[in-house]
Amino acid sequence: GQNIDQPTEMTATEGAIVQINCTYQTSGFNGLFWYQQHAGEAPTFLSYNVLDGLEEKGRFSSFLSRSKGYSYLLLKELQMKDSASYLCAAMDSNYQLIWGAGTKLIIKP
Amino acid sequence: TAGITQAPTSQILAAGRSMTLRCTQDMRHNAMYWYRQDLGLGLRLIHYSNTAGTTGKGEVPDGYSVSRANTDDFPLTLASAVPSQTSVYFCASSGSSGRDTGELFFGEGSRLTVL
């Protein structure tokens, strides 16, 4: 079956760095997405990886290893506004997205 | 800029009643989707439409129907609501059928409670 695993909750300190991991098993693969979702709001797109390696976008970076079925989202210089859920989603061979349950990130001052 | 608009924002519905959740986008996106989001679970696809005039079933289509008469509108209908359909519903669109980056743009969500 198809599956996405990511931690349920993580806690980090303002100004620090946090890495949110995601492992996936899909029938075929057409890319890995990260979305941010603040409580009570809609998800918003953060990143897309289809090739192995690190994609950097400001304070946020996303990494993909296709051979390991593994991705992570790296958040640097954490700010209180980064408190949110981070959703990992993999696109399968039919171009359908398989979603993880999300990682709730709590930032403490 | 409107983007993608859902209505209503929230609704309490008696079991057995019918309900239509409305979704409109002004980005001229071909593909549109309906998801439900429940605590502890990932987003689950209910129905989708790759282009106007076509629809398809997602992971959890039972009890729901959709139509896509034009590019902009993609309503979701619950013919006879049941308590297990209590959820937050998100409409989303993308500029293609998801074959490139497939970035999804989401509406603000509709919180539905079925009693």
PDB file of C-alpha atoms in Angstrom:
ATOM      1  CA  GLY A   1       0.000   0.000   0.000  1.00  0.00           C
ATOM      2  CA  GLN A   2       0.882   3.645  -0.182  1.00  0.00           C
ATOM      3  CA  ASN A   3       2.001   5.373   2.982  1.00  0.00           C
ATOM      4  CA  ILE A   4       3.525   8.574   4.298  1.00  0.00           C
ATOM      5  CA  ASP A   5       5.120   8.735   7.752  1.00  0.00           C
ATOM      6  CA  GLN A   6       6.066  11.897   9.611  1.00  0.00           C
ATOM      7  CA  PRO A   7       6.285  12.720  13.315  1.00  0.00           C
ATOM      8  CA  THR A   8       3.067  13.861  14.955  1.00  0.00           C
ATOM      9  CA  GLU A   9       4.558  16.737  16.904  1.00  0.00           C
ATOM     10  CA  MET A  10       7.869  18.517  17.411  1.00  0.00           C
ATOM     11  CA  THR A  11       8.985  21.322  19.698  1.00  0.00           C
ATOM     12  CA  ALA A  12      11.789  23.790  19.000  1.00  0.00           C
ATOM     13  CA  THR A  13      13.108  27.081  20.328  1.00  0.00           C
ATOM     14  CA  GLU A  14      12.838  30.452  18.644  1.00  0.00           C
ATOM     15  CA  GLY A  15      16.012  31.192  16.657  1.00  0.00           C
ATOM     16  CA  ALA A  16      17.020  27.542  16.427  1.00  0.00           C
ATOM     17  CA  ILE A  17      16.972  25.031  13.556  1.00  0.00           C
ATOM     18  CA  VAL A  18      14.525  22.127  13.207  1.00  0.00           C
ATOM     19  CA  GLN A  19      14.376  19.243  10.759  1.00  0.00           C
ATOM     20  CA  ILE A  20      11.060  17.532  10.011  1.00  0.00           C
ATOM     21  CA  ASN A  21      11.448  14.099   8.460  1.00  0.00           C
ATOM     22  CA  CYS A  22       9.121  12.295   6.074  1.00  0.00           C
ATOM     23  CA  THR A  23       9.327   8.783   4.657  1.00  0.00           C
ATOM     24  CA  TYR A  24       7.120   7.610   1.850  1.00  0.00           C
ATOM     25  CA  GLN A  25       6.069   4.466   0.029  1.00  0.00           C
ATOM     26  CA  THR A  26       4.167   5.011  -3.199  1.00  0.00           C
ATOM     27  CA  SER A  27       3.360   3.203  -6.424  1.00  0.00           C
ATOM     28  CA  GLY A  28       5.711   5.136  -8.636  1.00  0.00           C
ATOM     29  CA  PHE A  29       6.939   8.597  -7.779  1.00  0.00           C
ATOM     30  CA  ASN A  30       6.458  12.000  -9.362  1.00  0.00           C
ATOM     31  CA  GLY A  31       7.659  14.334  -6.677  1.00  0.00           C
ATOM     32  CA  LEU A  32       7.504  15.258  -2.993  1.00  0.00           C
ATOM     33  CA  PHE A  33       5.693  18.302  -1.646  1.00  0.00           C
ATOM     34  CA  TRP A  34       5.770  20.201   1.621  1.00  0.00           C
ATOM     35  CA  TYR A  35       2.886  22.424   2.705  1.00  0.00           C
ATOM     36  CA  GLN A  36       2.476  24.656   5.745  1.00  0.00           C
ATOM     37  CA  GLN A  37      -0.860  24.863   7.534  1.00  0.00           C
ATOM     38  CA  HIS A  38      -1.545  27.290  10.370  1.00  0.00           C
ATOM     39  CA  ALA A  39      -4.286  26.277  12.772  1.00  0.00           C
ATOM     40  CA  GLY A  40      -7.726  26.906  11.301  1.00  0.00           C
ATOM     41  CA  GLU A  41      -6.313  27.915   7.926  1.00  0.00           C
ATOM     42  CA  ALA A  42      -5.726  26.378   4.516  1.00  0.00           C
ATOM     43  CA  PRO A  43      -2.487  24.615   3.574  1.00  0.00           C
ATOM     44  CA  THR A  44      -0.043  26.709   1.569  1.00  0.00           C
ATOM     45  CA  PHE A  45       2.689  25.413  -0.726  1.00  0.00           C
ATOM     46  CA  LEU A  46       6.279  25.466   0.540  1.00  0.00           C
ATOM     47  CA  SER A  47       8.375  23.258  -1.729  1.00  0.00           C
ATOM     48  CA  TYR A  48       8.540  20.597  -4.413  1.00  0.00           C
ATOM     49  CA  ASN A  49      11.378  18.103  -4.977  1.00  0.00           C
ATOM     50  CA  VAL A  50      11.536  15.587  -7.782  1.00  0.00           C
ATOM     51  CA  LEU A  51      15.316  15.136  -8.044  1.00  0.00           C
ATOM     52  CA  ASP A  52      17.673  14.031  -5.272  1.00  0.00           C
ATOM     53  CA  GLY A  53      19.291  16.799  -3.292  1.00  0.00           C
ATOM     54  CA  LEU A  54      18.642  19.944  -1.371  1.00  0.00           C
ATOM     55  CA  GLU A  55      16.445  22.828  -2.510  1.00  0.00           C
ATOM     56  CA  GLU A  56      16.925  26.037  -0.553  1.00  0.00           C
ATOM     57  CA  LYS A  57      14.350  28.792  -0.364  1.00  0.00           C
ATOM     58  CA  GLY A  58      15.179  31.450   2.193  1.00  0.00           C
ATOM     59  CA  ARG A  59      14.939  30.082   5.737  1.00  0.00           C
ATOM     60  CA  PHE A  60      13.343  26.871   4.472  1.00  0.00           C
ATOM     61  CA  SER A  61      15.121  24.011   2.677  1.00  0.00           C
ATOM     62  CA  SER A  62      13.810  20.669   1.487  1.00  0.00           C
ATOM     63  CA  PHE A  63      15.812  17.520   0.807  1.00  0.00           C
ATOM     64  CA  LEU A  64      14.939  14.400  -1.150  1.00  0.00           C
ATOM     65  CA  SER A  65      16.500  10.949  -1.428  1.00  0.00           C
ATOM     66  CA  ARG A  66      14.516   8.859  -3.888  1.00  0.00           C
ATOM     67  CA  SER A  67      16.495   5.682  -3.224  1.00  0.00           C
ATOM     68  CA  LYS A  68      15.647   5.895   0.489  1.00  0.00           C
ATOM     69  CA  GLY A  69      12.082   7.140   0.087  1.00  0.00           C
ATOM     70  CA  TYR A  70      13.001   9.990   2.405  1.00  0.00           C
ATOM     71  CA  SER A  71      12.618  13.732   2.589  1.00  0.00           C
ATOM     72  CA  TYR A  72      13.100  16.398   5.196  1.00  0.00           C
ATOM     73  CA  LEU A  73      12.104  20.007   5.643  1.00  0.00           C
ATOM     74  CA  LEU A  74      14.712  22.180   7.363  1.00  0.00           C
ATOM     75  CA  LEU A  75      13.643  25.402   9.015  1.00  0.00           C
ATOM     76  CA  LYS A  76      16.352  27.826  10.124  1.00  0.00           C
ATOM     77  CA  GLU A  77      16.234  30.880  12.391  1.00  0.00           C
ATOM     78  CA  LEU A  78      12.882  29.801  13.728  1.00  0.00           C
ATOM     79  CA  GLN A  79      10.278  32.487  14.351  1.00  0.00           C
ATOM     80  CA  MET A  80       7.115  32.255  16.421  1.00  0.00           C
ATOM     81  CA  LYS A  81       5.074  32.542  13.204  1.00  0.00           C
ATOM     82  CA  ASP A  82       6.569  29.213  12.083  1.00  0.00           C
ATOM     83  CA  SER A  83       4.344  27.467  14.615  1.00  0.00           C
ATOM     84  CA  ALA A  84       2.118  25.435  12.300  1.00  0.00           C
ATOM     85  CA  SER A  85       1.556  21.966  10.940  1.00  0.00           C
ATOM     86  CA  TYR A  86       3.822  20.834   8.109  1.00  0.00           C
ATOM     87  CA  LEU A  87       2.309  18.419   5.631  1.00  0.00           C
ATOM     88  CA  CYS A  88       4.366  16.028   3.524  1.00  0.00           C
ATOM     89  CA  ALA A  89       2.798  14.657   0.333  1.00  0.00           C
ATOM     90  CA  ALA A  90       4.148  12.326  -2.357  1.00  0.00           C
ATOM     91  CA  MET A  91       2.815  12.151  -5.894  1.00  0.00           C
ATOM     92  CA  ASP A  92       2.377   8.634  -7.229  1.00  0.00           C
ATOM     93  CA  SER A  93       2.567   7.271 -10.767  1.00  0.00           C
ATOM     94  CA  ASN A  94      -1.043   8.385 -11.421  1.00  0.00           C
ATOM     95  CA  TYR A  95      -0.156  11.937 -10.365  1.00  0.00           C
ATOM     96  CA  GLN A  96      -2.296  11.585  -7.256  1.00  0.00           C
ATOM     97  CA  LEU A  97      -1.046  13.080  -3.992  1.00  0.00           C
ATOM     98  CA  ILE A  98      -0.667  10.838  -0.957  1.00  0.00           C
ATOM     99  CA  TRP A  99      -0.670  12.965   2.201  1.00  0.00           C
ATOM    100  CA  GLY A 100       0.932  12.457   5.568  1.00  0.00           C
ATOM    101  CA  ALA A 101      -1.042  13.358   8.705  1.00  0.00           C
ATOM    102  CA  GLY A 102       1.167  16.373   9.286  1.00  0.00           C
ATOM    103  CA  THR A 103       3.740  17.392  11.898  1.00  0.00           C
ATOM    104  CA  LYS A 104       2.629  19.988  14.405  1.00  0.00           C
ATOM    105  CA  LEU A 105       5.591  22.260  15.142  1.00  0.00           C
ATOM    106  CA  ILE A 106       5.519  24.174  18.414  1.00  0.00           C
ATOM    107  CA  ILE A 107       7.953  27.059  18.779  1.00  0.00           C
ATOM    108  CA  LYS A 108       8.865  28.172  22.275  1.00  0.00           C
ATOM    109  CA  PRO A 109      10.442  31.549  23.119  1.00  0.00           C
TER     110      PRO A 109
ATOM    111  CA  THR B   1      -7.202  38.793  -5.415  1.00  0.00           C
ATOM    112  CA  ALA B   2      -9.825  36.150  -4.670  1.00  0.00           C
ATOM    113  CA  GLY B   3      -8.078  32.968  -5.769  1.00  0.00           C
ATOM    114  CA  ILE B   4     -10.310  30.153  -4.605  1.00  0.00           C
ATOM    115  CA  THR B   5     -13.461  30.754  -2.571  1.00  0.00           C
ATOM    116  CA  GLN B   6     -15.505  28.255  -0.565  1.00  0.00           C
ATOM    117  CA  ALA B   7     -18.935  28.650   0.997  1.00  0.00           C
ATOM    118  CA  PRO B   8     -20.217  28.234   3.586  1.00  0.00           C
ATOM    119  CA  THR B   9     -17.358  28.668   6.051  1.00  0.00           C
ATOM    120  CA  SER B  10     -19.126  26.484   8.552  1.00  0.00           C
ATOM    121  CA  GLN B  11     -22.414  24.644   8.765  1.00  0.00           C
ATOM    122  CA  ILE B  12     -24.305  22.440  11.192  1.00  0.00           C
ATOM    123  CA  LEU B  13     -26.485  19.913   9.412  1.00  0.00           C
ATOM    124  CA  ALA B  14     -29.019  17.363  10.605  1.00  0.00           C
ATOM    125  CA  ALA B  15     -28.326  13.769   9.590  1.00  0.00           C
ATOM    126  CA  GLY B  16     -30.257  12.785   6.484  1.00  0.00           C
ATOM    127  CA  ARG B  17     -30.330  16.288   5.057  1.00  0.00           C
ATOM    128  CA  SER B  18     -28.607  17.249   1.819  1.00  0.00           C
ATOM    129  CA  MET B  19     -25.938  19.921   1.523  1.00  0.00           C
ATOM    130  CA  THR B  20     -23.881  21.491  -1.247  1.00  0.00           C
ATOM    131  CA  LEU B  21     -20.496  23.021  -0.544  1.00  0.00           C
ATOM    132  CA  ARG B  22     -19.619  25.619  -3.126  1.00  0.00           C
ATOM    133  CA  CYS B  23     -16.172  26.234  -4.606  1.00  0.00           C
ATOM    134  CA  THR B  24     -15.222  28.897  -7.142  1.00  0.00           C
ATOM    135  CA  GLN B  25     -11.807  29.814  -8.511  1.00  0.00           C
ATOM    136  CA  ASP B  26     -10.788  32.761 -10.661  1.00  0.00           C
ATOM    137  CA  MET B  27      -7.339  31.540 -11.695  1.00  0.00           C
ATOM    138  CA  ARG B  28      -8.550  29.626 -14.775  1.00  0.00           C
ATOM    139  CA  HIS B  29      -7.018  26.444 -13.385  1.00  0.00           C
ATOM    140  CA  ASN B  30      -7.882  23.240 -15.202  1.00  0.00           C
ATOM    141  CA  ALA B  31      -7.763  20.865 -12.247  1.00  0.00           C
ATOM    142  CA  MET B  32      -9.897  21.068  -9.112  1.00  0.00           C
ATOM    143  CA  TYR B  33     -10.133  18.837  -6.061  1.00  0.00           C
ATOM    144  CA  TRP B  34     -12.182  18.238  -2.940  1.00  0.00           C
ATOM    145  CA  TYR B  35     -10.426  16.969   0.183  1.00  0.00           C
ATOM    146  CA  ARG B  36     -11.563  16.235   3.698  1.00  0.00           C
ATOM    147  CA  GLN B  37      -9.265  16.727   6.663  1.00  0.00           C
ATOM    148  CA  ASP B  38      -9.812  14.865   9.910  1.00  0.00           C
ATOM    149  CA  LEU B  39      -7.737  15.008  13.077  1.00  0.00           C
ATOM    150  CA  GLY B  40      -4.815  12.578  12.969  1.00  0.00           C
ATOM    151  CA  LEU B  41      -5.305  11.759   9.308  1.00  0.00           C
ATOM    152  CA  GLY B  42      -3.797  13.190   6.166  1.00  0.00           C
ATOM    153  CA  LEU B  43      -5.863  15.045   3.625  1.00  0.00           C
ATOM    154  CA  ARG B  44      -8.050  12.539   1.807  1.00  0.00           C
ATOM    155  CA  LEU B  45      -9.206  13.102  -1.752  1.00  0.00           C
ATOM    156  CA  ILE B  46     -12.958  12.825  -2.271  1.00  0.00           C
ATOM    157  CA  HIS B  47     -13.387  13.734  -5.938  1.00  0.00           C
ATOM    158  CA  TYR B  48     -11.376  15.554  -8.541  1.00  0.00           C
ATOM    159  CA  SER B  49     -11.760  17.104 -11.968  1.00  0.00           C
ATOM    160  CA  ASN B  50      -8.885  17.409 -14.435  1.00  0.00           C
ATOM    161  CA  THR B  51     -10.830  19.726 -16.729  1.00  0.00           C
ATOM    162  CA  ALA B  52     -14.305  21.153 -17.195  1.00  0.00           C
ATOM    163  CA  GLY B  53     -16.813  18.440 -18.057  1.00  0.00           C
ATOM    164  CA  THR B  54     -14.894  15.587 -16.434  1.00  0.00           C
ATOM    165  CA  THR B  55     -14.796  14.260 -12.876  1.00  0.00           C
ATOM    166  CA  GLY B  56     -13.164  11.348 -11.100  1.00  0.00           C
ATOM    167  CA  LYS B  57     -13.387   9.499  -7.812  1.00  0.00           C
ATOM    168  CA  GLY B  58     -10.715   9.900  -5.178  1.00  0.00           C
ATOM    169  CA  GLU B  59      -9.882   7.848  -2.128  1.00  0.00           C
ATOM    170  CA  VAL B  60     -13.161   8.414  -0.208  1.00  0.00           C
ATOM    171  CA  PRO B  61     -15.946   9.208  -2.708  1.00  0.00           C
ATOM    172  CA  ASP B  62     -18.880   7.365  -1.100  1.00  0.00           C
ATOM    173  CA  GLY B  63     -21.715   9.642  -0.032  1.00  0.00           C
ATOM    174  CA  TYR B  64     -20.453  12.552  -2.129  1.00  0.00           C
ATOM    175  CA  SER B  65     -21.025  13.759  -5.674  1.00  0.00           C
ATOM    176  CA  VAL B  66     -19.521  16.555  -7.755  1.00  0.00           C
ATOM    177  CA  SER B  67     -20.074  18.309 -11.057  1.00  0.00           C
ATOM    178  CA  ARG B  68     -17.854  20.497 -13.240  1.00  0.00           C
ATOM    179  CA  ALA B  69     -20.077  22.401 -15.637  1.00  0.00           C
ATOM    180  CA  ASN B  70     -17.455  25.094 -16.237  1.00  0.00           C
ATOM    181  CA  THR B  71     -13.835  25.905 -15.399  1.00  0.00           C
ATOM    182  CA  ASP B  72     -14.548  28.059 -12.372  1.00  0.00           C
ATOM    183  CA  ASP B  73     -17.034  26.080 -10.277  1.00  0.00           C
ATOM    184  CA  PHE B  74     -16.742  22.715  -8.566  1.00  0.00           C
ATOM    185  CA  PRO B  75     -19.569  22.083  -6.059  1.00  0.00           C
ATOM    186  CA  LEU B  76     -19.568  19.117  -3.694  1.00  0.00           C
ATOM    187  CA  THR B  77     -22.929  17.606  -2.713  1.00  0.00           C
ATOM    188  CA  LEU B  78     -23.789  15.379   0.215  1.00  0.00           C
ATOM    189  CA  ALA B  79     -27.097  13.748  -0.750  1.00  0.00           C
ATOM    190  CA  SER B  80     -27.968  12.412   2.708  1.00  0.00           C
ATOM    191  CA  ALA B  81     -25.496  13.499   5.379  1.00  0.00           C
ATOM    192  CA  VAL B  82     -24.254  11.114   8.083  1.00  0.00           C
ATOM    193  CA  PRO B  83     -22.293  11.948  11.253  1.00  0.00           C
ATOM    194  CA  SER B  84     -19.103  10.380   9.828  1.00  0.00           C
ATOM    195  CA  GLN B  85     -19.095  13.178   7.259  1.00  0.00           C
ATOM    196  CA  THR B  86     -18.341  15.673  10.014  1.00  0.00           C
ATOM    197  CA  SER B  87     -15.040  17.137   8.860  1.00  0.00           C
ATOM    198  CA  VAL B  88     -13.259  20.147   7.414  1.00  0.00           C
ATOM    199  CA  TYR B  89     -13.586  20.210   3.653  1.00  0.00           C
ATOM    200  CA  PHE B  90     -11.022  21.885   1.437  1.00  0.00           C
ATOM    201  CA  CYS B  91     -11.420  22.725  -2.203  1.00  0.00           C
ATOM    202  CA  ALA B  92      -8.199  23.113  -4.180  1.00  0.00           C
ATOM    203  CA  SER B  93      -7.088  23.863  -7.709  1.00  0.00           C
ATOM    204  CA  SER B  94      -3.935  23.522  -9.770  1.00  0.00           C
ATOM    205  CA  GLY B  95      -2.831  24.960 -13.051  1.00  0.00           C
ATOM    206  CA  SER B  96      -2.574  21.576 -14.706  1.00  0.00           C
ATOM    207  CA  SER B  97      -3.701  18.053 -13.941  1.00  0.00           C
ATOM    208  CA  GLY B  98      -0.769  17.850 -11.573  1.00  0.00           C
ATOM    209  CA  ARG B  99       1.730  16.612 -14.099  1.00  0.00           C
ATOM    210  CA  ASP B 100       4.260  19.360 -13.524  1.00  0.00           C
ATOM    211  CA  THR B 101       4.941  20.885 -10.125  1.00  0.00           C
ATOM    212  CA  GLY B 102       1.291  20.364  -9.273  1.00  0.00           C
ATOM    213  CA  GLU B 103       1.211  23.126  -6.692  1.00  0.00           C
ATOM    214  CA  LEU B 104      -2.220  23.191  -5.137  1.00  0.00           C
ATOM    215  CA  PHE B 105      -4.037  26.355  -4.151  1.00  0.00           C
ATOM    216  CA  PHE B 106      -6.534  25.768  -1.355  1.00  0.00           C
ATOM    217  CA  GLY B 107      -9.704  27.494  -0.330  1.00  0.00           C
ATOM    218  CA  GLU B 108     -10.145  28.512   3.299  1.00  0.00           C
ATOM    219  CA  GLY B 109     -12.130  25.403   4.141  1.00  0.00           C
ATOM    220  CA  SER B 110     -15.688  24.563   5.124  1.00  0.00           C
ATOM    221  CA  ARG B 111     -16.251  23.116   8.573  1.00  0.00           C
ATOM    222  CA  LEU B 112     -19.248  20.763   8.478  1.00  0.00           C
ATOM    223  CA  THR B 113     -20.847  19.200  11.531  1.00  0.00           C
ATOM    224  CA  VAL B 114     -23.488  16.508  11.006  1.00  0.00           C
ATOM    225  CA  LEU B 115     -25.655  15.776  14.044  1.00  0.00           C
TER     226      LEU B 115
END
